[in-house]
Short mmCIF file of C-alpha atoms in Angstrom, two decimals:
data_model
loop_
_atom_site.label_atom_id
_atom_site.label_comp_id
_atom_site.label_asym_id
_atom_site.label_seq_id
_atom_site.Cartn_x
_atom_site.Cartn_y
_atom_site.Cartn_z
CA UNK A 1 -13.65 19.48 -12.16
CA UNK A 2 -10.62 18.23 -13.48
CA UNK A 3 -9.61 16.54 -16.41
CA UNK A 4 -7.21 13.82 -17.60
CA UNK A 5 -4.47 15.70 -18.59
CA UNK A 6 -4.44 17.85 -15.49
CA UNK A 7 -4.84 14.76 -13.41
CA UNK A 8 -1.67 13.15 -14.96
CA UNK A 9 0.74 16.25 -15.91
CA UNK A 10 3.30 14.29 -13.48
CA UNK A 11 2.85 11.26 -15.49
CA UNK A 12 3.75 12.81 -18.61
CA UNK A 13 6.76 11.02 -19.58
CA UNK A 14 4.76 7.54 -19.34
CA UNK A 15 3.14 9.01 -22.51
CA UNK A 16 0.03 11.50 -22.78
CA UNK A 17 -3.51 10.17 -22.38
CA UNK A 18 -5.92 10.65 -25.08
CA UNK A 19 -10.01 10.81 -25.10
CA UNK A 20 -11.63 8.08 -26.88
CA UNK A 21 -14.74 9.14 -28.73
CA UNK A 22 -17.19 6.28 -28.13
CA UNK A 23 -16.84 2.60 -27.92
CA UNK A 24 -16.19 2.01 -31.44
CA UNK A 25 -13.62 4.33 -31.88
CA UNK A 26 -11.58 3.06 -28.35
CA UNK A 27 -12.12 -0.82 -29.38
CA UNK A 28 -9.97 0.12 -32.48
CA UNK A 29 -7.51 1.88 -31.19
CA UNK A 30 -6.58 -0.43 -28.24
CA UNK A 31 -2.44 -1.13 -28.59
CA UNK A 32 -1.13 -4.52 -29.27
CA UNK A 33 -0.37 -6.65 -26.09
CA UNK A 34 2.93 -6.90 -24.99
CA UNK A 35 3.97 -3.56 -27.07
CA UNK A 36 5.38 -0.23 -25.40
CA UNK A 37 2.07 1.18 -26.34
CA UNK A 38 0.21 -1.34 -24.58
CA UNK A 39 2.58 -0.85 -21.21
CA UNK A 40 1.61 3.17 -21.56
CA UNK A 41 -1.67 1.76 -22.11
CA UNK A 42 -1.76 -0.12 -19.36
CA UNK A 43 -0.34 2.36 -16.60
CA UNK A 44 -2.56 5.17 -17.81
CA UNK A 45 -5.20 2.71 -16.48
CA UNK A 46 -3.63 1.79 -13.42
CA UNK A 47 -2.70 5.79 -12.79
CA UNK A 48 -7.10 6.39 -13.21
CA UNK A 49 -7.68 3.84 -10.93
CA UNK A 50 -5.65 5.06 -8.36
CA UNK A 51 -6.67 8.62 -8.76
CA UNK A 52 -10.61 7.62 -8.68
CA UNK A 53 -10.14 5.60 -5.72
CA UNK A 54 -7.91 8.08 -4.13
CA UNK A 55 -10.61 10.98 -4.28
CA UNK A 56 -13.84 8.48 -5.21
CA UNK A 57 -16.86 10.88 -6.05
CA UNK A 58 -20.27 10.34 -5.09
CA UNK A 59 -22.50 11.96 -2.07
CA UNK A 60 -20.37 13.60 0.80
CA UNK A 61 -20.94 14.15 4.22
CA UNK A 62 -18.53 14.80 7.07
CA UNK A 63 -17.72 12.75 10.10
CA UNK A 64 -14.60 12.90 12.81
CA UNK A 65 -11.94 10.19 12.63
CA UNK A 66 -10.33 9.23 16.09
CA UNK A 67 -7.12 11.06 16.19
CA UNK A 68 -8.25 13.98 14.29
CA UNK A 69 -9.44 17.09 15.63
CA UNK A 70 -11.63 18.42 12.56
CA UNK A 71 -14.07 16.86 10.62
CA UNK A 72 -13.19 15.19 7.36
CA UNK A 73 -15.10 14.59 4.23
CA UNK A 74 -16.09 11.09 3.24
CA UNK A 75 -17.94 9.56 0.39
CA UNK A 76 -20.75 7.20 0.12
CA UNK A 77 -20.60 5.42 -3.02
CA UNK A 78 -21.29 1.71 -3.95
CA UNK A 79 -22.63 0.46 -0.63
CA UNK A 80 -19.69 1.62 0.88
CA UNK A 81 -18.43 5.28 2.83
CA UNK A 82 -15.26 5.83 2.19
CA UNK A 83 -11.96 8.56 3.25
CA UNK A 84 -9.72 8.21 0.29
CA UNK A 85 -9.67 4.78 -0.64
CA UNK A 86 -9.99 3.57 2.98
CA UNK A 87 -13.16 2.08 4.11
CA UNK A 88 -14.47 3.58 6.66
CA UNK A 89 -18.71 2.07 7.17
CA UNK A 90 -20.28 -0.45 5.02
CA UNK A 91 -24.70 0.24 4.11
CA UNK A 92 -26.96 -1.63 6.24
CA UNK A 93 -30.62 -0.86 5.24
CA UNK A 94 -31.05 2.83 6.43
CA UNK A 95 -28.16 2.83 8.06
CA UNK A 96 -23.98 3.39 7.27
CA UNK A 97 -22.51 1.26 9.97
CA UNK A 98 -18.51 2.19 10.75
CA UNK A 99 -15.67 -0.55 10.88
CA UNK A 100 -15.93 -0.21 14.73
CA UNK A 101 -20.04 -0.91 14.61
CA UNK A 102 -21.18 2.21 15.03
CA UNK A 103 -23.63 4.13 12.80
CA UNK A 104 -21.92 6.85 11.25
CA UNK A 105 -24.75 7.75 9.06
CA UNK A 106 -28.38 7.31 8.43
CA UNK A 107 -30.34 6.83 4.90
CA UNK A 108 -33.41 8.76 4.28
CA UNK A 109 -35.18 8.50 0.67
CA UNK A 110 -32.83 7.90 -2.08
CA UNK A 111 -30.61 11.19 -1.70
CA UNK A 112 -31.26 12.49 1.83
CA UNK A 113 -28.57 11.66 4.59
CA UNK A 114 -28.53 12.52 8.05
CA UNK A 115 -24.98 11.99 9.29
CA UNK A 116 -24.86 10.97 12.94
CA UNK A 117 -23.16 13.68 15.18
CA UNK A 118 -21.88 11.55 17.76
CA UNK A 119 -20.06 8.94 15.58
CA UNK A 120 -16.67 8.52 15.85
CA UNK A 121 -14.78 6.36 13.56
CA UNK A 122 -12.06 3.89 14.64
CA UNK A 123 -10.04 4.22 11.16
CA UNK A 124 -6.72 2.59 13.13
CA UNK A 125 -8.24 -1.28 12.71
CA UNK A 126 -6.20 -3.95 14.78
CA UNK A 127 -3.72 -5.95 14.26
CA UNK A 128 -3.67 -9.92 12.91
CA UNK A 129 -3.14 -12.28 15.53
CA UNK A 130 0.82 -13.75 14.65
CA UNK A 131 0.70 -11.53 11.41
CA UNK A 132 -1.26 -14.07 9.60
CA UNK A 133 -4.26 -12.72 7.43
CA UNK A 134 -6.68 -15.51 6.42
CA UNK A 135 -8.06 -14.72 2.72
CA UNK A 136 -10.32 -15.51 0.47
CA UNK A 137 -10.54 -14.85 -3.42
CA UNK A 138 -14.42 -13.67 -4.87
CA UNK A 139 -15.48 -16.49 -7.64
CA UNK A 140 -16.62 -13.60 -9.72
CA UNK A 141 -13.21 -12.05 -9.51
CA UNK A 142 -11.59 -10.68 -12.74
CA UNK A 143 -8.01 -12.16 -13.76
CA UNK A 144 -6.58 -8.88 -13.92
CA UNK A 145 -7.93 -8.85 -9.74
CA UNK A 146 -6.34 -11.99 -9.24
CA UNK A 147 -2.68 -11.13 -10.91
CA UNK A 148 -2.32 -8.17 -9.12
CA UNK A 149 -3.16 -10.02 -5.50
CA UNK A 150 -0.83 -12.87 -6.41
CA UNK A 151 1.95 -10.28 -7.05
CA UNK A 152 1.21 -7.97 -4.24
CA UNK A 153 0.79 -11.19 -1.48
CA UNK A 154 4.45 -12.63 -3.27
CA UNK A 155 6.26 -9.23 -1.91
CA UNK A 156 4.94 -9.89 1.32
CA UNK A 157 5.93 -13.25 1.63
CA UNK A 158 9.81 -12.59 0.28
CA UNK A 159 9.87 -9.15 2.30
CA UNK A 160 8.10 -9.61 5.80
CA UNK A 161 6.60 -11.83 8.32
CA UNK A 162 2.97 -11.11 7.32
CA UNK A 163 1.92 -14.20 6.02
CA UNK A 164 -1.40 -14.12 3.62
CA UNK A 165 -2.53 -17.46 3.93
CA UNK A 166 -5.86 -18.94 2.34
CA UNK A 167 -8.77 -19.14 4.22
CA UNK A 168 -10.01 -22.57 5.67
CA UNK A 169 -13.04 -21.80 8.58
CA UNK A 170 -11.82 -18.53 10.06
CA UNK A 171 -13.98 -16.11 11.37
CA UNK A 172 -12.05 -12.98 10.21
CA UNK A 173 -10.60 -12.78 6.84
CA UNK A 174 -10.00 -10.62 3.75
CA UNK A 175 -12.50 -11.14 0.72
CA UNK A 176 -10.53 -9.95 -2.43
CA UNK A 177 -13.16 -8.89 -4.69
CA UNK A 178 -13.17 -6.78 -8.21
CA UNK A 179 -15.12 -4.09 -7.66
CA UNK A 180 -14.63 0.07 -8.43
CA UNK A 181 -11.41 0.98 -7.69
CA UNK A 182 -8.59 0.35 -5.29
CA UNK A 183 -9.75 0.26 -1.83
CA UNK A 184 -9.74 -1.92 1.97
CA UNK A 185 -10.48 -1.51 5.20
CA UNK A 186 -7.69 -0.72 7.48
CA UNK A 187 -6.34 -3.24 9.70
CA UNK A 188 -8.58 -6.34 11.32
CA UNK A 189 -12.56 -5.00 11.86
CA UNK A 190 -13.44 -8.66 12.34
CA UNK A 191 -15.76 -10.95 10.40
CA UNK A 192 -15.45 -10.80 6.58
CA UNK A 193 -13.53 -7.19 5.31
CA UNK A 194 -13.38 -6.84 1.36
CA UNK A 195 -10.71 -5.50 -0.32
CA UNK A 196 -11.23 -4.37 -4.50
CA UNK A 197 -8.97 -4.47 -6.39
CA UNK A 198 -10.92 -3.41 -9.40
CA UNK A 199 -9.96 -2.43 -13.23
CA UNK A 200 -6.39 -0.66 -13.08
CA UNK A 201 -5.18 -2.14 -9.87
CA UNK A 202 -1.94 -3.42 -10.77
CA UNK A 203 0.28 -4.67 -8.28
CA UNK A 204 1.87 -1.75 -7.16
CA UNK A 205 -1.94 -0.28 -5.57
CA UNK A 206 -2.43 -3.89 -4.97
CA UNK A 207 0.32 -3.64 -2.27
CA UNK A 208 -0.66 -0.22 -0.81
CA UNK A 209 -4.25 -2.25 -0.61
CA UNK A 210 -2.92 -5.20 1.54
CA UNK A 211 -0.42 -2.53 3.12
CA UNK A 212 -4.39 -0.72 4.72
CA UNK A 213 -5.62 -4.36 5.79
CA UNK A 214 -2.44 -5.27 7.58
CA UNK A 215 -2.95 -2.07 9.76
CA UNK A 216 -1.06 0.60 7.73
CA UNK A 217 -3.01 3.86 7.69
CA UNK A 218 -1.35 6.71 4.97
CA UNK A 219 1.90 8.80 5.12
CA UNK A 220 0.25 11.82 4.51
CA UNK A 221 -2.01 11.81 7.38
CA UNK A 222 0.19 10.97 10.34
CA UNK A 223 0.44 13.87 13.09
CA UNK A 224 3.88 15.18 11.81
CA UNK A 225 2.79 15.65 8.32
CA UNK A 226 2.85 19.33 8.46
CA UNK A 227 6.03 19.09 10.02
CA UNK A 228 7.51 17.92 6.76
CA UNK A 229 5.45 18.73 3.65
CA UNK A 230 2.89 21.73 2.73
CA UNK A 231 -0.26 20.02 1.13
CA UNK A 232 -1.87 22.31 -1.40
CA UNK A 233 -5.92 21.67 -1.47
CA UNK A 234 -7.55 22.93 -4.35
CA UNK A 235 -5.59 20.96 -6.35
CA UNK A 236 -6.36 17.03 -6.99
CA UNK A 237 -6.39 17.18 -3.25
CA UNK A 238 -9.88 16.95 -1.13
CA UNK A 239 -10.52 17.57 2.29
CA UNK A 240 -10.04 14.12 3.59
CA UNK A 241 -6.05 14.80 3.53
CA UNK A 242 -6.52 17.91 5.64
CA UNK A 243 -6.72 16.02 8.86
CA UNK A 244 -3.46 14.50 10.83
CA UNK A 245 -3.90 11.36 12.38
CA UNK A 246 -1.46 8.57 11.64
CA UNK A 247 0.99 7.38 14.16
CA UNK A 248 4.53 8.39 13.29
CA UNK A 249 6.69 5.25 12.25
CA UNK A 250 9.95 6.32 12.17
CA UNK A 251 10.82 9.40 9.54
CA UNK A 252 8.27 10.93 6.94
CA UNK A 253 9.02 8.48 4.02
CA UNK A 254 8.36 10.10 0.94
CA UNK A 255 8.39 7.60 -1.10
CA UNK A 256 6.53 5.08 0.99
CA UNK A 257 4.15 2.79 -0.33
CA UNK A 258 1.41 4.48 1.17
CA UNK A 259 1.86 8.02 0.61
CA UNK A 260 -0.52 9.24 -2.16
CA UNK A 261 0.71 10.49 -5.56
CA UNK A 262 1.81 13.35 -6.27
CA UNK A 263 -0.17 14.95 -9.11
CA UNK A 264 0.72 18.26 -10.65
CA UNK A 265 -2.47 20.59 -10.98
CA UNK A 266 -3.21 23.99 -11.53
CA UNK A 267 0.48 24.78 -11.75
CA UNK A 268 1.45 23.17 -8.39
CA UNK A 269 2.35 20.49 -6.70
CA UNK A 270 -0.16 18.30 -4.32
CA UNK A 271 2.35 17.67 -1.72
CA UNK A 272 5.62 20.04 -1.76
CA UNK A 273 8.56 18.35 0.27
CA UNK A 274 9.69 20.99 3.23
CA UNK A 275 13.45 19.08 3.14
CA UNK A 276 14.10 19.78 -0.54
CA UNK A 277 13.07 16.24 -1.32
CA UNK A 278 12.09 16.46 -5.08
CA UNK A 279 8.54 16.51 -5.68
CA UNK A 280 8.12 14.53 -8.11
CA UNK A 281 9.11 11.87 -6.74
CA UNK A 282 6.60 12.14 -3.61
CA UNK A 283 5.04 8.71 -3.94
CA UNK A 284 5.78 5.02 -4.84
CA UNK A 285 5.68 5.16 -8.64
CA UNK A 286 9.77 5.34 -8.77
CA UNK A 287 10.26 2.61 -6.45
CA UNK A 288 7.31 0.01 -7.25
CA UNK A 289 7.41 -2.27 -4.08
CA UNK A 290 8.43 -1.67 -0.70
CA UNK A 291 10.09 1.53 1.00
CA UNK A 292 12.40 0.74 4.18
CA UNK A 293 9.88 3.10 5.93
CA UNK A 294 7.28 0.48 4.63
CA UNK A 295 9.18 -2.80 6.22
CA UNK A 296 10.45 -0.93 8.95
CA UNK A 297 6.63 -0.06 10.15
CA UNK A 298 5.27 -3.33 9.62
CA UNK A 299 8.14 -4.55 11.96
CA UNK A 300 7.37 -2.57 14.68
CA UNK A 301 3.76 -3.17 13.94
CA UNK A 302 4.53 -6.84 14.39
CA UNK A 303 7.61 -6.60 16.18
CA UNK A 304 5.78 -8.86 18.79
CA UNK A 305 4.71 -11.96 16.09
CA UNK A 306 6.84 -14.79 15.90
CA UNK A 307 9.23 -14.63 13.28
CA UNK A 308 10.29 -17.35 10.92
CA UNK A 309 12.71 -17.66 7.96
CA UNK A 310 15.78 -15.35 7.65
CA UNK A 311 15.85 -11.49 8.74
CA UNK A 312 18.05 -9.27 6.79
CA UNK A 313 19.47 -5.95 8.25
CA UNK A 314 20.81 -2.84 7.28
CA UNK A 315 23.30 -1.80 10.28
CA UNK A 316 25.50 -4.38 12.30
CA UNK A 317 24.09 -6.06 14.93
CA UNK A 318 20.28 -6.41 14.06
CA UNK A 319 19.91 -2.47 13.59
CA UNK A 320 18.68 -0.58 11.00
CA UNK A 321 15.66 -1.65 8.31
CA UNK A 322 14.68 -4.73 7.84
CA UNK A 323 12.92 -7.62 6.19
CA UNK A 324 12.35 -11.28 6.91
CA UNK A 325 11.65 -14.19 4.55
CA UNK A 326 11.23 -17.64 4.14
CA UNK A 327 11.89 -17.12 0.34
CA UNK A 328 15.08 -16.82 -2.25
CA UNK A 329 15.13 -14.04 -4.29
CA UNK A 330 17.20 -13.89 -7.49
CA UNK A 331 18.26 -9.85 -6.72
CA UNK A 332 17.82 -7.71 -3.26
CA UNK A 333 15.87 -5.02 -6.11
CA UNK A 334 17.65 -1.55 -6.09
CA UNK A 335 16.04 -0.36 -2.09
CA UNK A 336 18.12 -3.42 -0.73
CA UNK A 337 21.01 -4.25 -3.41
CA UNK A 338 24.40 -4.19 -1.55
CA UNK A 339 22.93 -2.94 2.02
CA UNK A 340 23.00 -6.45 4.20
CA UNK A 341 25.18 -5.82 7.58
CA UNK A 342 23.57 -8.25 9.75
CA UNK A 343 21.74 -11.57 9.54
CA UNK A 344 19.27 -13.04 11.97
CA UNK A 345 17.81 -16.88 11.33
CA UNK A 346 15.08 -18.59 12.64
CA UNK A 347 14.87 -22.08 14.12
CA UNK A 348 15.04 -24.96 11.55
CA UNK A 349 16.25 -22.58 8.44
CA UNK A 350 19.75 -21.35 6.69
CA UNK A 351 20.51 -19.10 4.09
CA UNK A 352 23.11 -18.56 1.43
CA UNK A 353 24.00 -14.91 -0.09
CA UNK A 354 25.52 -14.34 -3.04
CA UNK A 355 27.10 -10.77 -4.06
CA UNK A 356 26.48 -10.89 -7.73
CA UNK A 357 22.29 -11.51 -8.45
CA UNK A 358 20.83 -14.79 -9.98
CA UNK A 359 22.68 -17.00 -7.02
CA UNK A 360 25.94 -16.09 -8.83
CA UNK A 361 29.62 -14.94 -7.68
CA UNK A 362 30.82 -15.52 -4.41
CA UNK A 363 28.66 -17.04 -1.65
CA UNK A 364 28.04 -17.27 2.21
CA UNK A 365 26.49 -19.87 4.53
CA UNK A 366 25.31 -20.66 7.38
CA UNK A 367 22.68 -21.28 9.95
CA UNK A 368 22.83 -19.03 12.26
CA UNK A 369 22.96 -15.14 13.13
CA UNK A 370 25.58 -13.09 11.69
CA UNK A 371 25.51 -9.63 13.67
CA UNK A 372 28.39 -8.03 11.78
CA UNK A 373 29.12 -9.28 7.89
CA UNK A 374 32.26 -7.10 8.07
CA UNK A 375 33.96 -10.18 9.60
CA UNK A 376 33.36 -12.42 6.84
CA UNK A 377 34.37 -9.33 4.47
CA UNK A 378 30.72 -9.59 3.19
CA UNK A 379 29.11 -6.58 4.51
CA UNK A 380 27.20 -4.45 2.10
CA UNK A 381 27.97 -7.11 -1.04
CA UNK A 382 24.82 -9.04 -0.81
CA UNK A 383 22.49 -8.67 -3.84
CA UNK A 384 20.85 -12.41 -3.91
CA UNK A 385 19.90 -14.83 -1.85
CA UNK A 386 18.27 -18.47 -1.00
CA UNK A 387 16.72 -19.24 2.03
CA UNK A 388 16.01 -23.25 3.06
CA UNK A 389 14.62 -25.29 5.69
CA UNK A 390 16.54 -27.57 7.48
#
């Protein structure tokens, strides 16, 4: 089984964990808030509850995902089954019933199972009418749950056209809820879908979270993988990564939101780039919010929703990665600093960039598209930016 240190090796320069010996002892040595110790403090939390809802641990049994041609190994643990930290069935009585209403699994005595043969999984989900996903927050919710939601759902709103919006009557919706770990369903599975966000979850797992309900399924696991990475089990690793059945979006993105750590165990890697990509940097931890591989597949997810705001692009003439927003933001953030070639606008809104960040240094308007900045000799300068409605 492994330990703490092992788990984290790759996490060493965040500062080493240590072992508290009983309650006492770890109520007195709890850093100061708003120190550097209380930061380290604070990540080596967020890094356990990512790990233990990565590879949650309770009773296993196998089942076959659509897509994938073996068997994986999931987990039944808090009323839920689970395939990393995706939800895959949900206990009814005797019964595990699977996101697409099937049972996956039946109950017998307390620690009997009898996993159904014939049940096939639809791990994919579907996608949200327009891109909107109606929510709702628990009561019983912790703050810490409710911080890490608003920042997650605020990089969605300045960065894409999905548009969390708070439930009113609607039928399907997202319950955000503090529970163990860091873990959703993937995609719309209709009715009510919860989504933890539980001790740890900071905003960076909150956004790989919302990244599973919006339809996003994991890096790792799309049919290509092999193609670019070797995966080392035996490691942190499980079975459940052994399968391939995401769609490719566009390259492998290594550092994509929702590509899984990369822990260093047993004197090796988890995931060892085949392109010379440095491994330790497999995973979002260096970039903390959105890869282009990230906005570019919820675009093409979504290419069909209508689109409102201001759409920024990376090439000339509305090529490239993207993001739209109806938002300003103070600075582009180091992904999108100094990388606007084109500008698209939607009815009834204009925008202003500005080449230095906080709305400073020299500035462009207008409301309308801009397919090349290179004529305005503003291509590649932008690094902040205000968006208004006419």
């Amino acid at each position: 089984m492994l330990n703490r240190a092992m788990r984290h090796t790759a996490f060493l320069a965040l500062g080493l964990l240590s072992t508290a010996c009983g309650e006492q002892e770890a109520a007195q040595q709890l850093p100061a808030p708003g120190s550097n110790e209380a930061s380290e403090h604070a990540r080596d939390l967020e890094n356990d509850a990512v790990y233990n809802s990565q590879y949650p641990k309770g009773q296993t049994f196998q089942v076959r995902l659509a897509g994938q041609e073996e068997p994986a190994t999931a987990v039944l643990k808090g009323g839920y089954a689970f395939v990393g930290d995706q939800v895959i069935g949900e206990v009814s009585g005797t019964r595990v019933i699977s996101a697409d209403k099937q049972v996956i699994l039946r109950l017998d005595g307390d620690t009997r199972m009898q996993p159904m043969g014939s049940g096939i999984v639809n791990a994919t989900g579907q996608k949200w009418p327009g891109g909107v996903i109606p929510y709702e927050i628990d009561p019983a919710a912790s703050a810490e749950t409710r911080s890490a939601f608003a920042g997650a759902k605020a990089d969605y709103d300045a960065k894409t056209t999905i548009r969390w919006v708070p439930r009113t009557n609607q039928a399907d919706y997202v319950r955000i809820v503090t529970a163990d770990g860091c873990w959703s369903y993937v995609g719309k599975i209709g009715g009510r879908q919860d989504l933890s966000l539980g001790s740890g979850c900071g905003v960076n797992p909150a956004r790989h979270e919302l990244g599973h309900a919006v339809g996003l399924a994991h890096e790792q696991v799309r049919q290509d993988r092999d193609s670019w990475v070797t995966v080392n089990a035996g490691g942190s690793q499980n079975a459940i990564d052994r399968g391939s059945a995401g769609v490719p979006l566009g390259s492998y993105d290594f550092e994509s939101m929702m590509h899984y750590r990369n822990y260093f165990v047993n004197g090796r890697w988890d995931y060892v780039p085949k392109t010379g990509f440095p491994a330790e940097r497999v995973g979002n931890d260096g970039i903390n919010s959105f890869s282009g591989g990230d906005l570019g597949a919820i675009a093409a997810i979504y290419s069909g929703s209508a689109v409102t705001g201001v759409c920024f692009y990376s090439d000339a003439d509305y090529k490239g990665e993207r993001f739209c927003t109806t938002g300003d933001s103070a600075w582009f953030g180091s992904l999108w600093n100094d990388r606007i070639s084109s500008i698209r606008v939607g009815s009834g809104y204009e925008w202003t960039v500005f080449n230095d960040i906080n709305f400073a240094g020299s500035a462009l308007s207008c409301g309308c598209d801009v397919p090349n900045l290179g004529q305005y000799n503003f291509n590649d300068l932008t690094s902040s930016f205000r968006v208004k409605k006419k």
